[in-house]
Coordinates of C-alpha atoms in Angstrom, one line a residue:
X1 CA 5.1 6.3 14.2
X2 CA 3.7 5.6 17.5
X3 CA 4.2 2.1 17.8
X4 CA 2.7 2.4 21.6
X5 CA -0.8 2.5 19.9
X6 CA -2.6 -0.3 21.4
X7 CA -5.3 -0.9 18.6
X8 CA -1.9 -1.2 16.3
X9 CA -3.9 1.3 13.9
X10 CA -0.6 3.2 13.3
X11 CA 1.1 0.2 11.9
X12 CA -1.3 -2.3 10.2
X13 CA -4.5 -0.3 8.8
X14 CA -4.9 -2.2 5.7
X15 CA -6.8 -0.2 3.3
X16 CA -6.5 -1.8 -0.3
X17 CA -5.6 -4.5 -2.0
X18 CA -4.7 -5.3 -5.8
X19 CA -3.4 -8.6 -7.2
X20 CA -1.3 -9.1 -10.7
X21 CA -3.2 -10.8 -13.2
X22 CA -2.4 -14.0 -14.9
X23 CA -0.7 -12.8 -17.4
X24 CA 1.5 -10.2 -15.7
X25 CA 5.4 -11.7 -15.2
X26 CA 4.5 -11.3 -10.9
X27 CA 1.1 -13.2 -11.1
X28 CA -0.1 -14.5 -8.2
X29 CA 1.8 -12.0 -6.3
X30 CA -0.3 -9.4 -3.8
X31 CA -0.1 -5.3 -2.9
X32 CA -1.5 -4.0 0.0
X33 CA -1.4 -0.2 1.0
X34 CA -1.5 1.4 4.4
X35 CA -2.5 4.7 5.6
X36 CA -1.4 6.9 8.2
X37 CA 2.5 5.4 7.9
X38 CA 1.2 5.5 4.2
X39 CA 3.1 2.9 2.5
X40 CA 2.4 -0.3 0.2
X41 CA 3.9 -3.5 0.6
X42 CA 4.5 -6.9 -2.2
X43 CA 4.0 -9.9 -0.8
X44 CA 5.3 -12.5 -3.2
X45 CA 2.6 -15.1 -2.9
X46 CA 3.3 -16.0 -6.7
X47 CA 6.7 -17.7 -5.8
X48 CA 6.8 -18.2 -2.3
X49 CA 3.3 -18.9 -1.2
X50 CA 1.5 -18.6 1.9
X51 CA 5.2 -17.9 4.1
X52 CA 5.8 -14.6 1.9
X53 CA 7.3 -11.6 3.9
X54 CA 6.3 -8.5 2.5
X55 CA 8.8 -6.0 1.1
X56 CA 8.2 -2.4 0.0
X57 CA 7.2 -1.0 -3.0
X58 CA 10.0 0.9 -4.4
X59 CA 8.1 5.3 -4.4
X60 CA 5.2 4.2 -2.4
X61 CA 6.8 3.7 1.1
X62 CA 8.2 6.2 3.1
X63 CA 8.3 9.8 3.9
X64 CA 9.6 10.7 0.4
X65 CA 7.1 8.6 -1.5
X66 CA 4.3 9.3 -3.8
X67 CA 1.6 8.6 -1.4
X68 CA 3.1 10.6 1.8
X69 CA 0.6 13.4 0.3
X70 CA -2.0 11.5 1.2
X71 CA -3.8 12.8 4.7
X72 CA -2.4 11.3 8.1
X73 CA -6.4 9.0 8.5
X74 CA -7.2 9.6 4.7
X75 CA -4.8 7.6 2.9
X76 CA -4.4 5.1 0.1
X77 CA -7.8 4.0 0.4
X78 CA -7.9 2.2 -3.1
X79 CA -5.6 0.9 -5.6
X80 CA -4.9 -0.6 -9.2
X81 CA -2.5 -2.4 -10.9
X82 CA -3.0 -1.1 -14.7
X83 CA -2.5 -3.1 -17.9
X84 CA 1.4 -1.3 -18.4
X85 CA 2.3 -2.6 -14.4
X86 CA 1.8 1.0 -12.8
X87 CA -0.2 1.0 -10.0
X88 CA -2.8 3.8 -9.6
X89 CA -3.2 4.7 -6.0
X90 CA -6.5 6.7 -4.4
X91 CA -6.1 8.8 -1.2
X92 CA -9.2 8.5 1.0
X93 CA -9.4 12.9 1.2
X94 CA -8.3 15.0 -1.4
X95 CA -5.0 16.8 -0.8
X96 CA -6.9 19.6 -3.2
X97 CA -8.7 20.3 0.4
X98 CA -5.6 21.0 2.4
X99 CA -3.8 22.8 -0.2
X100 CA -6.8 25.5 -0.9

């Protein structure tokens, strides 16, 4: 990525967040996707509190992932952690419209 952007768009657009319940064994822990670099990071709040460094979610971060489909601005704009501990993911534009 361009990490000369001075708005630091390419790196740090936040677009969704998603929080394990209370009775999920990572409660307390946080998600939080990206677009453009699309990617979604854990941050472990559950055990290590407010000093958590985030890690990657194993198929949703990098070129290979799940969400690289996404569009470049149009990314994962929304996200879900279901009941079974998969985590839906929305792009922000269909990939149906670059496809067709």
């Amino acid at each position: 990525g361009d990490r000369s952007d001075p708005t630091g768009k390419e790196l740090w657009d936040a677009e969704s967040m998603a929080a394990y319940n209370t009775t999920h064994p990572l409660h307390g822990d946080i998600l939080v996707s990206f677009e453009r670099q699309h990617r979604v990071w854990r941050y472990k709040f559950g055990s290590e509190g407010h000093r958590a460094i985030p890690s990657h979610v194993s198929g949703l971060s990098g070129e290979d992932s799940k969400i690289s489909v996404c569009p470049h601005n149009g990314g994962a704009e929304a996200m879900e952690i279901l009941r079974d501990g998969r985590i839906m993911v929305l792009c922000e534009e269909s990939i149906l419209e670059q496809v067709a």
